[in-house]
Every structure is written in C-alpha cells, then in structure tokens.
Amino acid sequence: MLGAAVLFQTRLPAAVIAFGNGHPLSLASSLVVALIVALAMGAVRPRSILLIPVAALYAGGAMAAGQIVGSSIMIGSTLRTPPAERGPADLSDITLDNFSAGLPYAPSLYRDPLSVSWAAWLYIAVAALAALLLLTLRVVRVRRAQRAQAAEAEAESAEPEYRAPFEPAQAPTPKPTTDLFTPRNPTKD
C-alpha cells in the first residue's frame, strides 16, 4: 500500500504535493499504516502486552519496506526509460525488472546523513509510535474491563462479612421444590 503511495504520488494534484512539502501526506500514510497494524495486532490478542513493542517494530518495518519498494520501482522505471519519454508513474511501471534495477539505489534514502534523510526516519518513527500508543490504549482498556468484571464476579460470590451470632457458617442446602407429579407423604404434610 505504501509502495503504491510513494510510486503514484506524482499523479496527485500539485497543490496537494506542494502543501507542507508533502510531509502531511506522508505523515497521514504513516498514521494509516500504524492504524492498520494496531487494529490487526489488537484483534489477534487484545490483552497481550508482548504485542505492543512487536506492533511498533512491525509498523516501522512496514513503513520502511513500503518506502524502499516504492522508491526502487520509481528509480528503476526512471533508469530504464529515456528522459524524453518519462512521465508520471503508471501501472505498467510496476514490474520485477524495475524493482530489481532500482533496489540497489533505494536504501540510499537511509544511508544519507540524518540532516538529509530526516523525513524518511520521521515517517518510520511516527508509524511506530502511533502503533505503540494505539495498541497500548487498547490493551489497557481491555485489561481494565476484564479486571472490573473479575472484581464484580468476586464481589457477587464472596461470603458476607457479618454473620448473626447463631447463624451457621454454611448456608443451608436449598430444598427441591415439589411439582404436581411427586407423591405426597401424608405423615409429614
């Protein structure tokens, strides 16, 4: 999904791309990736604390992988087409040849100094932190609800604190109710 967003960003209107140097659009895609990862992880095991850092790592990794895939296809298509024929990305640009041709150049996005590559790292960090926070909120909410249910069930089943002086420690066994078809015992009635 993110690879397609990177690849087809040139097809968007110029005002959308130019707004904030394109950072709001990329940050929005980072939040979408984080939301998808957090919802998927939260659906699998909503109480697991272990999945919280895994979700953060997975969201950051998905963001980095999407950036690399989209960039490598874009670089590969620009390397394979002459400058006169270059235009906006098209579905025909998504080929294995373009991907493999641009793959050696795509990780250079992360090899540059941080003053140059800060945006790529920012998008990864936003995706990871958003997934971490979303899943943490879900886990805390589910655990709190289950704790409240357990306390409520314990309160219902707990023995009362106070007993009268001659009250037995154990409640009497309930007598079965008689129905119309059981024979009556006239000596006891």
XYZ file of C-alpha atoms in Angstrom:
189
model
C 0.000 0.000 0.000
C 2.706 2.456 0.977
C 4.824 1.469 -2.008
C 1.928 2.402 -4.289
C 1.516 5.704 -2.443
C 5.195 6.529 -2.958
C 5.054 5.471 -6.587
C 1.866 7.302 -7.528
C 2.438 10.480 -5.538
C 3.361 12.268 -8.768
C -0.189 11.751 -10.033
C -1.670 13.820 -7.225
C -2.522 17.470 -7.846
C 0.407 19.855 -7.442
C -1.322 21.702 -4.600
C -1.550 18.505 -2.547
C 2.090 17.605 -3.146
C 3.327 21.153 -2.514
C 1.341 21.604 0.718
C 3.894 21.372 3.514
C 6.486 19.935 1.086
C 4.438 16.718 1.009
C 5.056 15.930 4.669
C 1.387 15.955 5.772
C 0.544 13.417 3.075
C 3.383 11.127 4.119
C 2.544 11.548 7.795
C -1.068 10.644 7.053
C 0.089 7.480 5.273
C 2.266 6.687 8.320
C -0.767 7.008 10.571
C -2.828 4.783 8.271
C -0.115 2.107 8.391
C 0.004 2.387 12.193
C -3.777 2.129 12.453
C -3.904 -0.984 10.273
C -1.101 -2.655 12.238
C -2.628 -1.735 15.616
C -6.077 -2.980 14.627
C -4.674 -6.238 13.278
C -2.498 -6.874 16.326
C -5.275 -5.849 18.708
C -7.680 -8.251 17.055
C -5.302 -11.184 17.468
C -4.628 -10.910 21.203
C -6.250 -7.883 22.802
C -4.718 -8.496 26.277
C -1.125 -9.272 25.316
C 1.470 -6.763 26.472
C 4.117 -8.505 24.388
C 2.414 -7.470 21.160
C 2.824 -3.754 21.923
C 6.540 -3.496 21.027
C 6.066 -6.031 18.248
C 3.389 -3.794 16.733
C 5.712 -0.795 16.915
C 8.509 -2.709 15.209
C 6.146 -4.115 12.615
C 4.669 -0.688 11.783
C 8.134 0.865 11.466
C 9.316 -2.045 9.339
C 6.230 -1.882 7.128
C 6.798 1.828 6.629
C 10.468 1.312 5.719
C 9.659 -1.600 3.406
C 6.957 0.393 1.649
C 9.303 3.311 1.143
C 12.004 1.038 -0.255
C 9.642 -0.824 -2.586
C 8.046 2.346 -3.944
C 11.369 4.125 -4.326
C 13.049 1.175 -6.009
C 10.263 0.827 -8.571
C 10.326 4.577 -9.213
C 14.124 4.635 -9.568
C 14.085 1.513 -11.737
C 11.486 2.996 -14.082
C 13.480 6.225 -14.423
C 16.668 4.261 -15.144
C 15.004 2.165 -17.848
C 13.097 4.886 -19.723
C 14.756 7.636 -21.731
C 14.392 11.173 -20.332
C 12.167 12.260 -23.242
C 9.598 9.539 -22.544
C 9.417 9.933 -18.743
C 6.082 10.845 -17.267
C 4.050 10.158 -14.157
C 4.164 6.642 -12.784
C 1.786 4.168 -14.326
C 0.701 0.633 -13.502
C 2.944 -0.621 -16.286
C 5.942 0.653 -14.288
C 5.334 -1.939 -11.582
C 7.492 -4.743 -12.876
C 10.049 -7.020 -11.337
C 12.695 -5.637 -13.688
C 12.096 -2.061 -12.494
C 12.103 -3.237 -8.887
C 15.367 -5.159 -9.231
C 17.018 -2.335 -11.205
C 16.169 0.295 -8.598
C 16.660 -1.837 -5.475
C 20.403 -1.137 -5.097
C 19.720 2.630 -5.096
C 16.618 2.713 -2.843
C 18.312 2.097 0.546
C 20.444 5.189 -0.055
C 17.434 7.024 1.353
C 18.520 5.792 4.798
C 22.303 5.897 4.286
C 22.456 9.654 3.891
C 23.194 11.797 6.956
C 20.280 12.488 9.239
C 20.133 16.115 8.097
C 19.199 14.835 4.635
C 17.173 11.706 5.427
C 15.272 13.015 8.467
C 11.911 12.853 6.693
C 12.126 9.123 5.964
C 13.105 8.407 9.560
C 10.339 10.690 10.816
C 7.686 8.727 8.918
C 9.014 5.456 10.332
C 9.045 6.879 13.873
C 5.502 8.266 13.527
C 4.189 4.910 12.329
C 5.963 3.024 15.125
C 4.891 5.411 17.885
C 1.312 5.617 16.694
C 1.024 1.815 16.562
C 2.612 1.583 20.003
C 0.200 4.110 21.511
C -2.913 2.763 19.797
C -2.225 -0.803 20.864
C -1.236 0.272 24.384
C -4.542 2.079 24.791
C -6.436 -0.961 23.535
C -4.589 -3.391 25.816
C -5.039 -1.143 28.852
C -8.744 -0.710 28.134
C -9.339 -4.453 27.663
C -7.339 -5.377 30.769
C -9.159 -2.757 32.869
C -12.554 -4.048 31.691
C -11.630 -7.645 32.460
C -10.287 -6.643 35.866
C -13.562 -4.864 36.632
C -15.563 -7.923 35.538
C -13.424 -10.187 37.702
C -13.829 -7.897 40.718
C -17.579 -7.763 40.146
C -17.809 -11.549 39.902
C -15.686 -11.910 43.031
C -17.904 -9.480 44.911
C -21.000 -11.453 43.949
C -19.519 -14.793 45.003
C -17.834 -13.539 48.172
C -19.188 -14.608 51.559
C -20.803 -11.805 53.538
C -18.609 -10.236 56.190
C -21.129 -10.225 59.038
C -22.992 -13.221 60.437
C -25.524 -13.183 63.205
C -24.439 -14.872 66.461
C -26.350 -18.090 65.851
C -26.206 -18.088 62.086
C -24.483 -21.174 60.642
C -21.199 -20.720 58.831
C -22.533 -22.596 55.857
C -25.768 -21.692 54.144
C -28.472 -24.346 54.373
C -28.928 -26.515 51.327
C -31.918 -25.479 49.302
C -34.820 -27.897 49.331
C -36.077 -29.054 45.992
C -39.405 -27.630 45.016
C -42.145 -30.151 44.655
C -44.090 -30.478 41.500
C -47.535 -31.840 40.884
C -46.401 -35.320 39.950
C -44.444 -36.290 43.056
C -46.345 -38.409 45.573
C -47.215 -36.708 48.810
C -46.158 -38.041 52.127
C -49.302 -37.613 54.284
C -47.495 -38.207 57.571
C -45.206 -35.225 57.084
C -47.778 -32.922 55.463
